[in-house]
PDB file of C-alpha atoms in Angstrom:
ATOM      1  CA  MET K   1     118.986 129.935 102.102  1.00 56.00           C
ATOM      2  CA  THR K   2     116.942 127.639 100.376  1.00 65.00           C
ATOM      3  CA  ASP K   3     119.485 125.404  98.747  1.00 71.00           C
ATOM      4  CA  TRP K   4     119.687 122.967 101.781  1.00 68.00           C
ATOM      5  CA  ILE K   5     115.744 122.690 101.555  1.00 68.00           C
ATOM      6  CA  GLU K   6     115.923 121.759  97.813  1.00 69.00           C
ATOM      7  CA  THR K   7     118.778 119.610  98.345  1.00 72.00           C
ATOM      8  CA  LEU K   8     116.877 117.665 101.348  1.00 68.00           C
ATOM      9  CA  GLY K   9     113.686 117.775  99.027  1.00 68.00           C
ATOM     10  CA  LYS K  10     115.522 115.864  96.255  1.00 74.00           C
ATOM     11  CA  LEU K  11     115.403 112.782  98.742  1.00 76.00           C
ATOM     12  CA  PHE K  12     111.913 112.445  98.176  1.00 79.00           C
ATOM     13  CA  TRP K  13     111.898 108.931  99.496  1.00 80.00           C
ATOM     14  CA  LEU K  14     113.362 109.835 103.003  1.00 86.00           C
ATOM     15  CA  PRO K  15     110.156 111.193 104.599  1.00 88.00           C
ATOM     16  CA  LEU K  16     108.628 107.789 104.201  1.00 89.00           C
ATOM     17  CA  VAL K  17     111.472 106.097 105.905  1.00 92.00           C
ATOM     18  CA  PHE K  18     111.065 108.682 108.970  1.00 92.00           C
ATOM     19  CA  TRP K  19     107.566 108.621 109.251  1.00 92.00           C
ATOM     20  CA  VAL K  20     107.723 104.566 109.161  1.00 94.00           C
ATOM     21  CA  GLY K  21     110.507 104.746 111.559  1.00 94.00           C
ATOM     22  CA  LEU K  22     108.726 107.140 113.951  1.00 93.00           C
ATOM     23  CA  PHE K  23     105.595 105.252 113.867  1.00 94.00           C
ATOM     24  CA  PHE K  24     107.323 101.808 114.775  1.00 94.00           C
ATOM     25  CA  GLU K  25     109.652 103.613 117.494  1.00 93.00           C
ATOM     26  CA  VAL K  26     106.738 105.295 119.270  1.00 93.00           C
ATOM     27  CA  ARG K  27     104.471 102.273 119.245  1.00 92.00           C
ATOM     28  CA  TYR K  28     107.020  99.529 120.404  1.00 89.00           C
ATOM     29  CA  LEU K  29     109.750 101.631 122.292  1.00 90.00           C
ATOM     30  CA  ALA K  30     108.270 104.872 123.589  1.00 90.00           C
ATOM     31  CA  TYR K  31     104.940 103.510 125.016  1.00 90.00           C
ATOM     32  CA  PRO K  32     106.228 103.592 128.685  1.00 91.00           C
ATOM     33  CA  LEU K  33     105.808 107.510 128.045  1.00 89.00           C
ATOM     34  CA  ALA K  34     102.144 107.076 127.777  1.00 90.00           C
ATOM     35  CA  ILE K  35     101.991 104.617 130.596  1.00 90.00           C
ATOM     36  CA  LYS K  36     103.766 106.791 133.075  1.00 89.00           C
ATOM     37  CA  LYS K  37     101.379 109.496 131.895  1.00 89.00           C
ATOM     38  CA  GLN K  38      98.347 107.449 132.859  1.00 89.00           C
ATOM     39  CA  ILE K  39      99.925 106.450 136.164  1.00 89.00           C
ATOM     40  CA  ARG K  40     100.229 110.113 137.064  1.00 90.00           C
ATOM     41  CA  LYS K  41      96.621 110.577 136.229  1.00 90.00           C
ATOM     42  CA  GLY K  42      95.854 107.925 139.052  1.00 87.00           C
ATOM     43  CA  LYS K  43      95.505 104.510 136.905  1.00 86.00           C
ATOM     44  CA  THR K  44      97.916 102.773 138.999  1.00 84.00           C
ATOM     45  CA  TRP K  45      97.277  99.303 137.754  1.00 84.00           C
ATOM     46  CA  PHE K  46      99.481 100.076 134.744  1.00 90.00           C
ATOM     47  CA  TYR K  47     102.537  98.101 134.383  1.00 90.00           C
ATOM     48  CA  VAL K  48     105.738  99.793 133.339  1.00 89.00           C
ATOM     49  CA  PRO K  49     108.247  97.393 131.541  1.00 89.00           C
ATOM     50  CA  VAL K  50     111.468  96.281 133.661  1.00 87.00           C
ATOM     51  CA  TRP K  51     113.827  97.640 130.699  1.00 86.00           C
ATOM     52  CA  TRP K  52     112.160 101.092 130.977  1.00 87.00           C
ATOM     53  CA  GLN K  53     112.616 101.053 134.920  1.00 84.00           C
ATOM     54  CA  LYS K  54     116.255  99.807 134.965  1.00 83.00           C
ATOM     55  CA  SER K  55     118.199 102.587 132.991  1.00 82.00           C
ATOM     56  CA  SER K  56     117.765 106.305 132.877  1.00 87.00           C
ATOM     57  CA  PHE K  57     120.128 106.216 129.710  1.00 91.00           C
ATOM     58  CA  THR K  58     117.543 103.976 127.991  1.00 89.00           C
ATOM     59  CA  ARG K  59     114.958 106.397 128.783  1.00 90.00           C
ATOM     60  CA  PHE K  60     117.052 109.138 127.375  1.00 93.00           C
ATOM     61  CA  LEU K  61     117.949 107.438 124.281  1.00 93.00           C
ATOM     62  CA  VAL K  62     114.507 106.464 123.528  1.00 92.00           C
ATOM     63  CA  THR K  63     113.215 109.875 124.150  1.00 92.00           C
ATOM     64  CA  SER K  64     116.159 111.396 121.827  1.00 94.00           C
ATOM     65  CA  LEU K  65     115.247 108.838 119.191  1.00 94.00           C
ATOM     66  CA  THR K  66     111.971 110.010 119.222  1.00 94.00           C
ATOM     67  CA  TRP K  67     112.665 113.871 118.876  1.00 95.00           C
ATOM     68  CA  PHE K  68     115.148 113.015 116.176  1.00 96.00           C
ATOM     69  CA  LEU K  69     112.719 110.984 114.309  1.00 95.00           C
ATOM     70  CA  VAL K  70     109.834 113.754 114.660  1.00 96.00           C
ATOM     71  CA  VAL K  71     112.043 116.497 113.544  1.00 94.00           C
ATOM     72  CA  SER K  72     113.535 114.655 110.608  1.00 93.00           C
ATOM     73  CA  ALA K  73     110.094 113.421 109.419  1.00 94.00           C
ATOM     74  CA  VAL K  74     108.734 116.990 109.777  1.00 93.00           C
ATOM     75  CA  LEU K  75     111.400 118.849 107.827  1.00 90.00           C
ATOM     76  CA  THR K  76     111.996 116.223 105.296  1.00 91.00           C
ATOM     77  CA  SER K  77     108.300 116.267 104.441  1.00 90.00           C
ATOM     78  CA  ALA K  78     107.964 120.050 104.199  1.00 87.00           C
ATOM     79  CA  ALA K  79     111.337 119.814 102.121  1.00 86.00           C
ATOM     80  CA  THR K  80     110.172 117.303  99.668  1.00 87.00           C
ATOM     81  CA  LEU K  81     106.899 119.381  99.306  1.00 84.00           C
ATOM     82  CA  TYR K  82     109.125 122.476  98.824  1.00 82.00           C
ATOM     83  CA  TRP K  83     111.124 120.578  96.055  1.00 81.00           C
ATOM     84  CA  LEU K  84     108.053 119.273  94.235  1.00 81.00           C
ATOM     85  CA  LEU K  85     105.925 122.436  94.431  1.00 81.00           C
ATOM     86  CA  PRO K  86     107.486 125.807  93.728  1.00 77.00           C
ATOM     87  CA  MET K  87     106.700 127.891  96.751  1.00 78.00           C
ATOM     88  CA  THR K  88     108.079 130.596  99.177  1.00 79.00           C
ATOM     89  CA  VAL K  89     110.025 129.981 102.389  1.00 81.00           C
ATOM     90  CA  TYR K  90     106.918 131.225 104.185  1.00 87.00           C
ATOM     91  CA  LEU K  91     104.974 128.477 102.810  1.00 86.00           C
ATOM     92  CA  PHE K  92     107.574 126.003 103.613  1.00 84.00           C
ATOM     93  CA  LEU K  93     107.278 127.281 107.103  1.00 89.00           C
ATOM     94  CA  PHE K  94     103.596 126.538 107.069  1.00 92.00           C
ATOM     95  CA  TRP K  95     104.012 123.194 105.923  1.00 89.00           C
ATOM     96  CA  VAL K  96     106.373 122.389 108.844  1.00 91.00           C
ATOM     97  CA  ILE K  97     103.833 123.527 111.227  1.00 95.00           C
ATOM     98  CA  ILE K  98     100.983 121.479 109.423  1.00 95.00           C
ATOM     99  CA  PHE K  99     103.486 118.242 109.534  1.00 94.00           C
ATOM    100  CA  ALA K 100     104.436 118.920 113.277  1.00 96.00           C
ATOM    101  CA  VAL K 101     100.615 119.082 114.077  1.00 96.00           C
ATOM    102  CA  ALA K 102     100.118 115.905 112.240  1.00 95.00           C
ATOM    103  CA  ALA K 103     103.110 114.274 114.070  1.00 95.00           C
ATOM    104  CA  LYS K 104     101.721 115.197 117.173  1.00 95.00           C
ATOM    105  CA  PHE K 105      98.451 113.635 116.599  1.00 96.00           C
ATOM    106  CA  GLY K 106     100.029 110.446 115.042  1.00 94.00           C
ATOM    107  CA  ILE K 107     102.189 109.755 117.943  1.00 94.00           C
ATOM    108  CA  ARG K 108      99.377 110.344 120.315  1.00 94.00           C
ATOM    109  CA  TRP K 109      97.661 107.541 118.310  1.00 94.00           C
ATOM    110  CA  ALA K 110     100.417 105.157 117.906  1.00 93.00           C
ATOM    111  CA  ILE K 111     101.854 105.706 121.518  1.00 92.00           C
ATOM    112  CA  SER K 112      98.470 104.559 122.981  1.00 91.00           C
ATOM    113  CA  TYR K 113      98.390 101.050 121.512  1.00 92.00           C
ATOM    114  CA  VAL K 114     100.159  99.501 124.514  1.00 92.00           C
ATOM    115  CA  PRO K 115      98.140 101.290 127.148  1.00 92.00           C
ATOM    116  CA  ARG K 116      94.941 100.534 125.413  1.00 92.00           C
ATOM    117  CA  LEU K 117      95.884  96.723 125.423  1.00 92.00           C
ATOM    118  CA  GLU K 118      96.922  96.982 129.123  1.00 91.00           C
ATOM    119  CA  THR K 119      93.562  98.613 129.667  1.00 91.00           C
ATOM    120  CA  GLU K 120      91.747  95.835 127.970  1.00 90.00           C
ATOM    121  CA  CYS K 121      93.791  93.244 130.149  1.00 90.00           C
ATOM    122  CA  TYR K 122      92.846  94.950 133.169  1.00 91.00           C
ATOM    123  CA  PHE K 123      89.133  94.868 132.797  1.00 88.00           C
ATOM    124  CA  PHE K 124      89.568  91.098 131.274  1.00 88.00           C
ATOM    125  CA  GLU K 125      90.991  90.177 134.642  1.00 89.00           C
ATOM    126  CA  TYR K 126      88.670  92.378 136.437  1.00 89.00           C
ATOM    127  CA  ARG K 127      85.649  90.396 134.820  1.00 87.00           C
ATOM    128  CA  ARG K 128      87.217  87.075 135.648  1.00 87.00           C
ATOM    129  CA  LEU K 129      87.541  87.903 139.268  1.00 88.00           C
ATOM    130  CA  VAL K 130      84.004  89.122 139.584  1.00 87.00           C
ATOM    131  CA  TYR K 131      82.978  85.792 137.961  1.00 86.00           C
ATOM    132  CA  TRP K 132      85.079  83.801 140.527  1.00 86.00           C
ATOM    133  CA  TYR K 133      83.742  86.110 143.596  1.00 86.00           C
ATOM    134  CA  GLN K 134      80.195  85.324 142.319  1.00 85.00           C
ATOM    135  CA  LYS K 135      80.738  81.686 141.758  1.00 85.00           C
ATOM    136  CA  ALA K 136      82.330  81.382 145.348  1.00 85.00           C
ATOM    137  CA  GLY K 137      79.509  83.048 146.656  1.00 85.00           C
ATOM    138  CA  LYS K 138      81.761  85.882 148.231  1.00 84.00           C
ATOM    139  CA  PRO K 139      80.532  89.271 148.563  1.00 85.00           C
ATOM    140  CA  LEU K 140      81.559  91.782 146.023  1.00 82.00           C
ATOM    141  CA  VAL K 141      83.447  94.558 147.639  1.00 85.00           C
ATOM    142  CA  GLU K 142      85.188  97.046 145.049  1.00 86.00           C
ATOM    143  CA  SER K 143      88.161  97.800 146.888  1.00 88.00           C
ATOM    144  CA  ASP K 144      88.902  94.159 147.280  1.00 88.00           C
ATOM    145  CA  LEU K 145      88.343  93.477 143.715  1.00 89.00           C
ATOM    146  CA  ARG K 146      90.299  96.457 142.649  1.00 89.00           C
ATOM    147  CA  ASN K 147      93.233  95.390 144.694  1.00 91.00           C
ATOM    148  CA  ARG K 148      93.135  91.790 143.863  1.00 91.00           C
ATOM    149  CA  CYS K 149      92.957  92.517 140.210  1.00 91.00           C
ATOM    150  CA  THR K 150      95.669  95.143 140.209  1.00 92.00           C
ATOM    151  CA  TRP K 151      98.083  92.600 142.101  1.00 93.00           C
ATOM    152  CA  SER K 152      97.139  89.793 139.734  1.00 91.00           C
ATOM    153  CA  LEU K 153      97.665  91.553 136.632  1.00 91.00           C
ATOM    154  CA  GLN K 154     100.854  93.131 137.758  1.00 92.00           C
ATOM    155  CA  ASN K 155     102.298  89.640 138.675  1.00 92.00           C
ATOM    156  CA  ASP K 156     101.054  88.138 135.309  1.00 91.00           C
ATOM    157  CA  LEU K 157     102.786  91.103 133.357  1.00 92.00           C
ATOM    158  CA  ARG K 158     106.025  90.895 135.394  1.00 92.00           C
ATOM    159  CA  HIS K 159     106.287  87.033 134.586  1.00 92.00           C
ATOM    160  CA  ALA K 160     105.640  87.747 130.895  1.00 91.00           C
ATOM    161  CA  ASP K 161     108.022  90.394 130.907  1.00 91.00           C
ATOM    162  CA  ALA K 162     110.639  88.463 132.673  1.00 91.00           C
ATOM    163  CA  LYS K 163     110.164  85.778 129.963  1.00 92.00           C
ATOM    164  CA  HIS K 164     110.422  88.289 126.993  1.00 89.00           C
ATOM    165  CA  ARG K 165     106.592  87.522 126.196  1.00 91.00           C
ATOM    166  CA  PHE K 166     105.080  90.858 127.291  1.00 90.00           C
ATOM    167  CA  TYR K 167     103.544  91.860 123.740  1.00 89.00           C
ATOM    168  CA  GLN K 168     102.302  88.526 123.097  1.00 91.00           C
ATOM    169  CA  TYR K 169     100.725  87.989 126.518  1.00 90.00           C
ATOM    170  CA  ILE K 170      98.933  91.351 126.463  1.00 90.00           C
ATOM    171  CA  LYS K 171      97.713  91.030 122.922  1.00 89.00           C
ATOM    172  CA  ALA K 172      96.262  87.385 123.597  1.00 88.00           C
ATOM    173  CA  MET K 173      94.890  88.605 126.679  1.00 86.00           C
ATOM    174  CA  ALA K 174      93.318  91.563 125.304  1.00 84.00           C
ATOM    175  CA  TYR K 175      91.893  89.992 122.189  1.00 83.00           C
ATOM    176  CA  SER K 176      90.521  86.774 124.044  1.00 78.00           C
ATOM    177  CA  ARG K 177      86.974  85.974 123.575  1.00 66.00           C
ATOM    178  CA  LYS K 178      86.817  83.861 126.348  1.00 67.00           C
ATOM    179  CA  VAL K 179      84.956  86.443 128.408  1.00 62.00           C
ATOM    180  CA  PRO K 180      83.834  85.274 131.839  1.00 63.00           C
ATOM    181  CA  GLU K 181      80.117  84.938 132.160  1.00 63.00           C
ATOM    182  CA  ASP K 182      78.446  87.340 134.485  1.00 60.00           C
ATOM    183  CA  LEU K 183      76.213  85.076 136.738  1.00 51.00           C
ATOM    184  CA  ASP K 184      73.895  88.042 137.658  1.00 52.00           C
ATOM    185  CA  ALA K 185      72.918  88.390 134.105  1.00 49.00           C
ATOM    186  CA  GLU K 186      72.207  84.630 134.081  1.00 48.00           C
ATOM    187  CA  VAL K 187      69.917  85.120 137.273  1.00 45.00           C
ATOM    188  CA  PHE K 188      68.119  88.220 135.745  1.00 46.00           C
ATOM    189  CA  ASN K 189      67.459  86.298 132.493  1.00 45.00           C
ATOM    190  CA  GLY K 190      65.655  83.532 134.197  1.00 46.00           C
ATOM    191  CA  ASN K 191      68.286  80.882 133.784  1.00 45.00           C
TER     192      ASN K 191
END
């Protein structure tokens, strides 16, 4: 019964390969799953990449790869501990559960990277539009701002995705320090 666990545990470097592969796969391939979840929550301004929308086979492949890497990382990690430290099968199952919980929280953290960047891009665009409205002297209507901001961001991200510069664009925009000024704050400060 435990021979396969010991055999798998002897490959002590294998869990590291699976955990690193899982991290990069979830962060850079499976992030549309988190975006779709945010859209279902009502945040309609998120942009889902074209490569994810076009093919259901791609979605199936990415999801299957994620599950394969999770199961492989959890089992090889527990098997390595079983091989390194003498323990019972029940303790092995306990470690499987512990690593599964750790994988769940790790995936949740890693998959939220791109949606977090898109959120930063949205609010950067929102602040830019508020500045433009204030500078032009137009009245600030929340629904108009939200709709223009959503359209503008979706359009920019669609063009960046078409040029295969999606990551570069959202990273540059999210980390930009060129935050538009708040004209109302200047008025209140006496400037």
